[in-house]
């Protein structure tokens, strides 16, 4: 955050895009597993948001923060209990930050993607991912997910704050 603010002279946008989990039933986990998932998915977002918000406030021009959660923030996720708790926490944190940072003209929003075709999920050359569970009948490209982040970061969304948008082809609605 400090490097970006120094390089560009100010900070306008922060995208908290990090995550990861290894599926495992809750009763098979231990506190070491929990802490790794919480540190990666939640603590890193808290630290980056605090640092970025301070730079945005100091810059006096506001800004936009977009948190990338997951559809697991909005629905039950067997074998992803701690991950889902973190992502749900991101969504609720987004609302609170929208209220706390609004007076500084900082908008805070969240997206909840699912079925996004990324190299980590679908390596090049592997078979197409199964989209039977996706109401739109296909997985999204990461560009489609990025377009929603770009929208929320832009002045086109100048009156949008505290929202969590599903970017999941209808999975959460189903």
mmCIF file with all atom_site columns, C-alpha atoms in Angstrom:
data_model
loop_
_atom_site.group_PDB
_atom_site.id
_atom_site.type_symbol
_atom_site.label_atom_id
_atom_site.label_alt_id
_atom_site.label_comp_id
_atom_site.label_asym_id
_atom_site.label_entity_id
_atom_site.label_seq_id
_atom_site.pdbx_PDB_ins_code
_atom_site.Cartn_x
_atom_site.Cartn_y
_atom_site.Cartn_z
_atom_site.occupancy
_atom_site.B_iso_or_equiv
_atom_site.pdbx_formal_charge
_atom_site.auth_seq_id
_atom_site.auth_comp_id
_atom_site.auth_asym_id
_atom_site.auth_atom_id
_atom_site.pdbx_PDB_model_num
ATOM 1   C CA . UNK A 1 1   ? 0.000   0.000   0.000   1.00 0.00 ? 1   UNK A CA 1
ATOM 2   C CA . UNK A 1 2   ? 2.744   2.440   0.936   1.00 0.00 ? 2   UNK A CA 1
ATOM 3   C CA . UNK A 1 3   ? 4.697   1.643   -2.235  1.00 0.00 ? 3   UNK A CA 1
ATOM 4   C CA . UNK A 1 4   ? 1.643   2.225   -4.453  1.00 0.00 ? 4   UNK A CA 1
ATOM 5   C CA . UNK A 1 5   ? 0.748   5.474   -2.687  1.00 0.00 ? 5   UNK A CA 1
ATOM 6   C CA . UNK A 1 6   ? 4.320   6.722   -3.016  1.00 0.00 ? 6   UNK A CA 1
ATOM 7   C CA . UNK A 1 7   ? 4.628   5.697   -6.664  1.00 0.00 ? 7   UNK A CA 1
ATOM 8   C CA . UNK A 1 8   ? 1.296   7.212   -7.763  1.00 0.00 ? 8   UNK A CA 1
ATOM 9   C CA . UNK A 1 9   ? 1.236   10.117  -5.311  1.00 0.00 ? 9   UNK A CA 1
ATOM 10  C CA . UNK A 1 10  ? -1.995  8.883   -3.741  1.00 0.00 ? 10  UNK A CA 1
ATOM 11  C CA . UNK A 1 11  ? -4.147  5.785   -3.384  1.00 0.00 ? 11  UNK A CA 1
ATOM 12  C CA . UNK A 1 12  ? -7.565  5.614   -5.060  1.00 0.00 ? 12  UNK A CA 1
ATOM 13  C CA . UNK A 1 13  ? -8.458  1.911   -5.055  1.00 0.00 ? 13  UNK A CA 1
ATOM 14  C CA . UNK A 1 14  ? -7.737  -1.166  -2.983  1.00 0.00 ? 14  UNK A CA 1
ATOM 15  C CA . UNK A 1 15  ? -8.849  -4.608  -4.138  1.00 0.00 ? 15  UNK A CA 1
ATOM 16  C CA . UNK A 1 16  ? -8.544  -7.237  -1.431  1.00 0.00 ? 16  UNK A CA 1
ATOM 17  C CA . UNK A 1 17  ? -8.250  -10.330 -3.609  1.00 0.00 ? 17  UNK A CA 1
ATOM 18  C CA . UNK A 1 18  ? -6.768  -13.198 -1.706  1.00 0.00 ? 18  UNK A CA 1
ATOM 19  C CA . UNK A 1 19  ? -8.100  -16.471 -0.535  1.00 0.00 ? 19  UNK A CA 1
ATOM 20  C CA . UNK A 1 20  ? -7.661  -20.117 -0.196  1.00 0.00 ? 20  UNK A CA 1
ATOM 21  C CA . UNK A 1 21  ? -8.886  -23.135 1.661   1.00 0.00 ? 21  UNK A CA 1
ATOM 22  C CA . UNK A 1 22  ? -8.397  -26.840 1.705   1.00 0.00 ? 22  UNK A CA 1
ATOM 23  C CA . UNK A 1 23  ? -11.707 -28.660 1.980   1.00 0.00 ? 23  UNK A CA 1
ATOM 24  C CA . UNK A 1 24  ? -11.957 -30.560 5.216   1.00 0.00 ? 24  UNK A CA 1
ATOM 25  C CA . UNK A 1 25  ? -14.777 -31.429 7.569   1.00 0.00 ? 25  UNK A CA 1
ATOM 26  C CA . UNK A 1 26  ? -14.833 -29.113 10.572  1.00 0.00 ? 26  UNK A CA 1
ATOM 27  C CA . UNK A 1 27  ? -14.383 -31.894 13.139  1.00 0.00 ? 27  UNK A CA 1
ATOM 28  C CA . UNK A 1 28  ? -11.217 -33.006 11.337  1.00 0.00 ? 28  UNK A CA 1
ATOM 29  C CA . UNK A 1 29  ? -9.575  -29.578 11.676  1.00 0.00 ? 29  UNK A CA 1
ATOM 30  C CA . UNK A 1 30  ? -7.488  -28.111 14.468  1.00 0.00 ? 30  UNK A CA 1
ATOM 31  C CA . UNK A 1 31  ? -6.629  -24.605 15.587  1.00 0.00 ? 31  UNK A CA 1
ATOM 32  C CA . UNK A 1 32  ? -3.527  -24.552 13.382  1.00 0.00 ? 32  UNK A CA 1
ATOM 33  C CA . UNK A 1 33  ? -5.719  -25.148 10.295  1.00 0.00 ? 33  UNK A CA 1
ATOM 34  C CA . UNK A 1 34  ? -8.174  -22.471 11.444  1.00 0.00 ? 34  UNK A CA 1
ATOM 35  C CA . UNK A 1 35  ? -5.470  -19.885 12.002  1.00 0.00 ? 35  UNK A CA 1
ATOM 36  C CA . UNK A 1 36  ? -3.933  -20.417 8.550   1.00 0.00 ? 36  UNK A CA 1
ATOM 37  C CA . UNK A 1 37  ? -7.303  -19.952 6.851   1.00 0.00 ? 37  UNK A CA 1
ATOM 38  C CA . UNK A 1 38  ? -8.238  -16.956 9.035   1.00 0.00 ? 38  UNK A CA 1
ATOM 39  C CA . UNK A 1 39  ? -4.855  -15.258 8.553   1.00 0.00 ? 39  UNK A CA 1
ATOM 40  C CA . UNK A 1 40  ? -4.982  -15.716 4.781   1.00 0.00 ? 40  UNK A CA 1
ATOM 41  C CA . UNK A 1 41  ? -8.624  -14.855 4.175   1.00 0.00 ? 41  UNK A CA 1
ATOM 42  C CA . UNK A 1 42  ? -9.495  -12.351 6.903   1.00 0.00 ? 42  UNK A CA 1
ATOM 43  C CA . UNK A 1 43  ? -6.504  -10.887 8.749   1.00 0.00 ? 43  UNK A CA 1
ATOM 44  C CA . UNK A 1 44  ? -4.729  -9.889  5.527   1.00 0.00 ? 44  UNK A CA 1
ATOM 45  C CA . UNK A 1 45  ? -7.865  -8.016  4.390   1.00 0.00 ? 45  UNK A CA 1
ATOM 46  C CA . UNK A 1 46  ? -8.176  -6.198  7.734   1.00 0.00 ? 46  UNK A CA 1
ATOM 47  C CA . UNK A 1 47  ? -4.543  -5.052  7.630   1.00 0.00 ? 47  UNK A CA 1
ATOM 48  C CA . UNK A 1 48  ? -4.625  -3.925  3.989   1.00 0.00 ? 48  UNK A CA 1
ATOM 49  C CA . UNK A 1 49  ? -7.933  -2.101  4.463   1.00 0.00 ? 49  UNK A CA 1
ATOM 50  C CA . UNK A 1 50  ? -6.721  -0.193  7.497   1.00 0.00 ? 50  UNK A CA 1
ATOM 51  C CA . UNK A 1 51  ? -3.520  0.846   5.769   1.00 0.00 ? 51  UNK A CA 1
ATOM 52  C CA . UNK A 1 52  ? -5.253  1.808   2.510   1.00 0.00 ? 52  UNK A CA 1
ATOM 53  C CA . UNK A 1 53  ? -8.034  3.739   4.253   1.00 0.00 ? 53  UNK A CA 1
ATOM 54  C CA . UNK A 1 54  ? -5.477  5.793   6.148   1.00 0.00 ? 54  UNK A CA 1
ATOM 55  C CA . UNK A 1 55  ? -3.733  6.696   2.865   1.00 0.00 ? 55  UNK A CA 1
ATOM 56  C CA . UNK A 1 56  ? -7.056  7.517   1.178   1.00 0.00 ? 56  UNK A CA 1
ATOM 57  C CA . UNK A 1 57  ? -8.122  9.752   4.076   1.00 0.00 ? 57  UNK A CA 1
ATOM 58  C CA . UNK A 1 58  ? -4.754  11.507  4.071   1.00 0.00 ? 58  UNK A CA 1
ATOM 59  C CA . UNK A 1 59  ? -5.099  12.071  0.312   1.00 0.00 ? 59  UNK A CA 1
ATOM 60  C CA . UNK A 1 60  ? -8.413  13.835  0.876   1.00 0.00 ? 60  UNK A CA 1
ATOM 61  C CA . UNK A 1 61  ? -10.059 12.577  -2.322  1.00 0.00 ? 61  UNK A CA 1
ATOM 62  C CA . UNK A 1 62  ? -11.795 9.443   -1.084  1.00 0.00 ? 62  UNK A CA 1
ATOM 63  C CA . UNK A 1 63  ? -11.485 6.150   -2.830  1.00 0.00 ? 63  UNK A CA 1
ATOM 64  C CA . UNK A 1 64  ? -12.917 2.703   -3.341  1.00 0.00 ? 64  UNK A CA 1
ATOM 65  C CA . UNK A 1 65  ? -12.231 -0.575  -1.596  1.00 0.00 ? 65  UNK A CA 1
ATOM 66  C CA . UNK A 1 66  ? -13.461 -3.817  -3.126  1.00 0.00 ? 66  UNK A CA 1
ATOM 67  C CA . UNK A 1 67  ? -13.275 -7.028  -1.138  1.00 0.00 ? 67  UNK A CA 1
ATOM 68  C CA . UNK A 1 68  ? -13.331 -10.310 -3.050  1.00 0.00 ? 68  UNK A CA 1
ATOM 69  C CA . UNK A 1 69  ? -15.154 -12.875 -0.930  1.00 0.00 ? 69  UNK A CA 1
ATOM 70  C CA . UNK A 1 70  ? -16.844 -15.955 -2.361  1.00 0.00 ? 70  UNK A CA 1
ATOM 71  C CA . UNK A 1 71  ? -20.323 -17.362 -2.812  1.00 0.00 ? 71  UNK A CA 1
ATOM 72  C CA . UNK A 1 72  ? -19.534 -19.219 0.409   1.00 0.00 ? 72  UNK A CA 1
ATOM 73  C CA . UNK A 1 73  ? -20.072 -15.853 2.150   1.00 0.00 ? 73  UNK A CA 1
ATOM 74  C CA . UNK A 1 74  ? -23.761 -16.165 1.262   1.00 0.00 ? 74  UNK A CA 1
ATOM 75  C CA . UNK A 1 75  ? -24.540 -19.882 1.396   1.00 0.00 ? 75  UNK A CA 1
ATOM 76  C CA . UNK A 1 76  ? -23.730 -23.022 3.325   1.00 0.00 ? 76  UNK A CA 1
ATOM 77  C CA . UNK A 1 77  ? -20.489 -24.699 2.349   1.00 0.00 ? 77  UNK A CA 1
ATOM 78  C CA . UNK A 1 78  ? -19.884 -28.161 3.815   1.00 0.00 ? 78  UNK A CA 1
ATOM 79  C CA . UNK A 1 79  ? -16.151 -28.871 4.196   1.00 0.00 ? 79  UNK A CA 1
ATOM 80  C CA . UNK A 1 80  ? -15.425 -25.129 3.979   1.00 0.00 ? 80  UNK A CA 1
ATOM 81  C CA . UNK A 1 81  ? -16.647 -24.052 7.416   1.00 0.00 ? 81  UNK A CA 1
ATOM 82  C CA . UNK A 1 82  ? -13.789 -21.763 8.464   1.00 0.00 ? 82  UNK A CA 1
ATOM 83  C CA . UNK A 1 83  ? -13.316 -20.424 4.926   1.00 0.00 ? 83  UNK A CA 1
ATOM 84  C CA . UNK A 1 84  ? -17.056 -19.676 4.690   1.00 0.00 ? 84  UNK A CA 1
ATOM 85  C CA . UNK A 1 85  ? -16.960 -17.951 8.084   1.00 0.00 ? 85  UNK A CA 1
ATOM 86  C CA . UNK A 1 86  ? -14.081 -15.757 6.867   1.00 0.00 ? 86  UNK A CA 1
ATOM 87  C CA . UNK A 1 87  ? -15.837 -14.878 3.624   1.00 0.00 ? 87  UNK A CA 1
ATOM 88  C CA . UNK A 1 88  ? -19.094 -14.102 5.458   1.00 0.00 ? 88  UNK A CA 1
ATOM 89  C CA . UNK A 1 89  ? -17.015 -11.949 7.788   1.00 0.00 ? 89  UNK A CA 1
ATOM 90  C CA . UNK A 1 90  ? -15.639 -10.095 4.752   1.00 0.00 ? 90  UNK A CA 1
ATOM 91  C CA . UNK A 1 91  ? -19.154 -9.337  3.579   1.00 0.00 ? 91  UNK A CA 1
ATOM 92  C CA . UNK A 1 92  ? -20.228 -7.991  6.978   1.00 0.00 ? 92  UNK A CA 1
ATOM 93  C CA . UNK A 1 93  ? -16.943 -6.105  7.414   1.00 0.00 ? 93  UNK A CA 1
ATOM 94  C CA . UNK A 1 94  ? -17.681 -4.454  4.062   1.00 0.00 ? 94  UNK A CA 1
ATOM 95  C CA . UNK A 1 95  ? -20.969 -3.066  5.398   1.00 0.00 ? 95  UNK A CA 1
ATOM 96  C CA . UNK A 1 96  ? -19.370 -1.750  8.581   1.00 0.00 ? 96  UNK A CA 1
ATOM 97  C CA . UNK A 1 97  ? -16.511 -0.112  6.698   1.00 0.00 ? 97  UNK A CA 1
ATOM 98  C CA . UNK A 1 98  ? -18.992 1.492   4.285   1.00 0.00 ? 98  UNK A CA 1
ATOM 99  C CA . UNK A 1 99  ? -20.583 3.174   7.308   1.00 0.00 ? 99  UNK A CA 1
ATOM 100 C CA . UNK A 1 100 ? -17.312 4.119   9.003   1.00 0.00 ? 100 UNK A CA 1
ATOM 101 C CA . UNK A 1 101 ? -15.499 5.367   5.906   1.00 0.00 ? 101 UNK A CA 1
ATOM 102 C CA . UNK A 1 102 ? -18.408 7.008   4.062   1.00 0.00 ? 102 UNK A CA 1
ATOM 103 C CA . UNK A 1 103 ? -17.730 10.358  5.718   1.00 0.00 ? 103 UNK A CA 1
ATOM 104 C CA . UNK A 1 104 ? -14.329 10.305  3.998   1.00 0.00 ? 104 UNK A CA 1
ATOM 105 C CA . UNK A 1 105 ? -15.909 9.584   0.596   1.00 0.00 ? 105 UNK A CA 1
ATOM 106 C CA . UNK A 1 106 ? -14.495 6.059   0.622   1.00 0.00 ? 106 UNK A CA 1
ATOM 107 C CA . UNK A 1 107 ? -16.853 3.475   -0.835  1.00 0.00 ? 107 UNK A CA 1
ATOM 108 C CA . UNK A 1 108 ? -16.477 -0.123  0.320   1.00 0.00 ? 108 UNK A CA 1
ATOM 109 C CA . UNK A 1 109 ? -18.072 -3.002  -1.567  1.00 0.00 ? 109 UNK A CA 1
ATOM 110 C CA . UNK A 1 110 ? -17.661 -6.731  -1.907  1.00 0.00 ? 110 UNK A CA 1
ATOM 111 C CA . UNK A 1 111 ? -18.123 -9.308  -4.613  1.00 0.00 ? 111 UNK A CA 1
ATOM 112 C CA . UNK A 1 112 ? -18.981 -12.941 -4.019  1.00 0.00 ? 112 UNK A CA 1
ATOM 113 C CA . UNK A 1 113 ? -17.745 -14.926 -7.032  1.00 0.00 ? 113 UNK A CA 1
ATOM 114 C CA . UNK A 1 114 ? -18.126 -18.594 -7.827  1.00 0.00 ? 114 UNK A CA 1
ATOM 115 C CA . UNK A 1 115 ? -17.506 -20.655 -10.944 1.00 0.00 ? 115 UNK A CA 1
ATOM 116 C CA . UNK A 1 116 ? -14.773 -18.346 -12.220 1.00 0.00 ? 116 UNK A CA 1
ATOM 117 C CA . UNK A 1 117 ? -12.466 -20.069 -14.695 1.00 0.00 ? 117 UNK A CA 1
ATOM 118 C CA . UNK A 1 118 ? -8.973  -19.260 -13.415 1.00 0.00 ? 118 UNK A CA 1
ATOM 119 C CA . UNK A 1 119 ? -5.684  -21.056 -14.065 1.00 0.00 ? 119 UNK A CA 1
ATOM 120 C CA . UNK A 1 120 ? -5.627  -22.197 -10.429 1.00 0.00 ? 120 UNK A CA 1
ATOM 121 C CA . UNK A 1 121 ? -9.012  -23.888 -10.756 1.00 0.00 ? 121 UNK A CA 1
ATOM 122 C CA . UNK A 1 122 ? -8.818  -24.922 -14.406 1.00 0.00 ? 122 UNK A CA 1
ATOM 123 C CA . UNK A 1 123 ? -5.228  -25.279 -15.656 1.00 0.00 ? 123 UNK A CA 1
ATOM 124 C CA . UNK A 1 124 ? -4.695  -24.630 -19.379 1.00 0.00 ? 124 UNK A CA 1
ATOM 125 C CA . UNK A 1 125 ? -5.253  -27.766 -21.426 1.00 0.00 ? 125 UNK A CA 1
ATOM 126 C CA . UNK A 1 126 ? -7.464  -29.476 -18.862 1.00 0.00 ? 126 UNK A CA 1
ATOM 127 C CA . UNK A 1 127 ? -11.079 -30.401 -19.670 1.00 0.00 ? 127 UNK A CA 1
ATOM 128 C CA . UNK A 1 128 ? -13.717 -27.674 -19.456 1.00 0.00 ? 128 UNK A CA 1
ATOM 129 C CA . UNK A 1 129 ? -15.092 -27.300 -15.924 1.00 0.00 ? 129 UNK A CA 1
ATOM 130 C CA . UNK A 1 130 ? -18.489 -28.836 -15.236 1.00 0.00 ? 130 UNK A CA 1
ATOM 131 C CA . UNK A 1 131 ? -21.141 -26.121 -15.325 1.00 0.00 ? 131 UNK A CA 1
ATOM 132 C CA . UNK A 1 132 ? -24.240 -28.215 -14.597 1.00 0.00 ? 132 UNK A CA 1
ATOM 133 C CA . UNK A 1 133 ? -24.747 -26.439 -11.269 1.00 0.00 ? 133 UNK A CA 1
ATOM 134 C CA . UNK A 1 134 ? -24.474 -22.955 -12.823 1.00 0.00 ? 134 UNK A CA 1
ATOM 135 C CA . UNK A 1 135 ? -27.852 -21.532 -13.928 1.00 0.00 ? 135 UNK A CA 1
ATOM 136 C CA . UNK A 1 136 ? -26.198 -19.619 -16.792 1.00 0.00 ? 136 UNK A CA 1
ATOM 137 C CA . UNK A 1 137 ? -24.752 -22.941 -17.966 1.00 0.00 ? 137 UNK A CA 1
ATOM 138 C CA . UNK A 1 138 ? -21.090 -21.942 -18.025 1.00 0.00 ? 138 UNK A CA 1
ATOM 139 C CA . UNK A 1 139 ? -18.253 -20.724 -15.865 1.00 0.00 ? 139 UNK A CA 1
ATOM 140 C CA . UNK A 1 140 ? -17.271 -17.063 -16.034 1.00 0.00 ? 140 UNK A CA 1
ATOM 141 C CA . UNK A 1 141 ? -13.938 -15.835 -17.281 1.00 0.00 ? 141 UNK A CA 1
ATOM 142 C CA . UNK A 1 142 ? -11.812 -14.002 -14.756 1.00 0.00 ? 142 UNK A CA 1
ATOM 143 C CA . UNK A 1 143 ? -12.285 -10.975 -17.027 1.00 0.00 ? 143 UNK A CA 1
ATOM 144 C CA . UNK A 1 144 ? -16.013 -10.988 -16.249 1.00 0.00 ? 144 UNK A CA 1
ATOM 145 C CA . UNK A 1 145 ? -15.267 -11.019 -12.543 1.00 0.00 ? 145 UNK A CA 1
ATOM 146 C CA . UNK A 1 146 ? -12.670 -8.275  -13.006 1.00 0.00 ? 146 UNK A CA 1
ATOM 147 C CA . UNK A 1 147 ? -15.210 -6.143  -14.868 1.00 0.00 ? 147 UNK A CA 1
ATOM 148 C CA . UNK A 1 148 ? -17.421 -6.084  -11.777 1.00 0.00 ? 148 UNK A CA 1
ATOM 149 C CA . UNK A 1 149 ? -14.432 -5.057  -9.644  1.00 0.00 ? 149 UNK A CA 1
ATOM 150 C CA . UNK A 1 150 ? -13.610 -2.331  -12.186 1.00 0.00 ? 150 UNK A CA 1
ATOM 151 C CA . UNK A 1 151 ? -17.214 -1.101  -12.082 1.00 0.00 ? 151 UNK A CA 1
ATOM 152 C CA . UNK A 1 152 ? -17.253 -0.940  -8.279  1.00 0.00 ? 152 UNK A CA 1
ATOM 153 C CA . UNK A 1 153 ? -13.901 0.865   -8.325  1.00 0.00 ? 153 UNK A CA 1
ATOM 154 C CA . UNK A 1 154 ? -15.087 3.449   -10.834 1.00 0.00 ? 154 UNK A CA 1
ATOM 155 C CA . UNK A 1 155 ? -17.240 6.562   -10.708 1.00 0.00 ? 155 UNK A CA 1
ATOM 156 C CA . UNK A 1 156 ? -19.982 4.550   -12.416 1.00 0.00 ? 156 UNK A CA 1
ATOM 157 C CA . UNK A 1 157 ? -20.597 3.123   -8.932  1.00 0.00 ? 157 UNK A CA 1
ATOM 158 C CA . UNK A 1 158 ? -20.235 6.474   -7.145  1.00 0.00 ? 158 UNK A CA 1
ATOM 159 C CA . UNK A 1 159 ? -23.372 5.886   -5.049  1.00 0.00 ? 159 UNK A CA 1
ATOM 160 C CA . UNK A 1 160 ? -22.804 2.183   -4.330  1.00 0.00 ? 160 UNK A CA 1
ATOM 161 C CA . UNK A 1 161 ? -21.345 1.293   -0.948  1.00 0.00 ? 161 UNK A CA 1
ATOM 162 C CA . UNK A 1 162 ? -21.841 -1.492  1.556   1.00 0.00 ? 162 UNK A CA 1
ATOM 163 C CA . UNK A 1 163 ? -23.021 -3.951  -1.092  1.00 0.00 ? 163 UNK A CA 1
ATOM 164 C CA . UNK A 1 164 ? -22.037 -7.557  -1.704  1.00 0.00 ? 164 UNK A CA 1
ATOM 165 C CA . UNK A 1 165 ? -22.683 -8.538  -5.319  1.00 0.00 ? 165 UNK A CA 1
ATOM 166 C CA . UNK A 1 166 ? -22.908 -12.165 -6.393  1.00 0.00 ? 166 UNK A CA 1
ATOM 167 C CA . UNK A 1 167 ? -20.777 -12.845 -9.462  1.00 0.00 ? 167 UNK A CA 1
ATOM 168 C CA . UNK A 1 168 ? -21.709 -16.477 -9.778  1.00 0.00 ? 168 UNK A CA 1
ATOM 169 C CA . UNK A 1 169 ? -23.925 -17.115 -12.787 1.00 0.00 ? 169 UNK A CA 1
ATOM 170 C CA . UNK A 1 170 ? -26.928 -17.552 -10.486 1.00 0.00 ? 170 UNK A CA 1
ATOM 171 C CA . UNK A 1 171 ? -25.473 -20.177 -8.125  1.00 0.00 ? 171 UNK A CA 1
ATOM 172 C CA . UNK A 1 172 ? -26.450 -18.285 -4.971  1.00 0.00 ? 172 UNK A CA 1
ATOM 173 C CA . UNK A 1 173 ? -29.952 -17.621 -6.308  1.00 0.00 ? 173 UNK A CA 1
ATOM 174 C CA . UNK A 1 174 ? -30.376 -21.329 -7.045  1.00 0.00 ? 174 UNK A CA 1
#
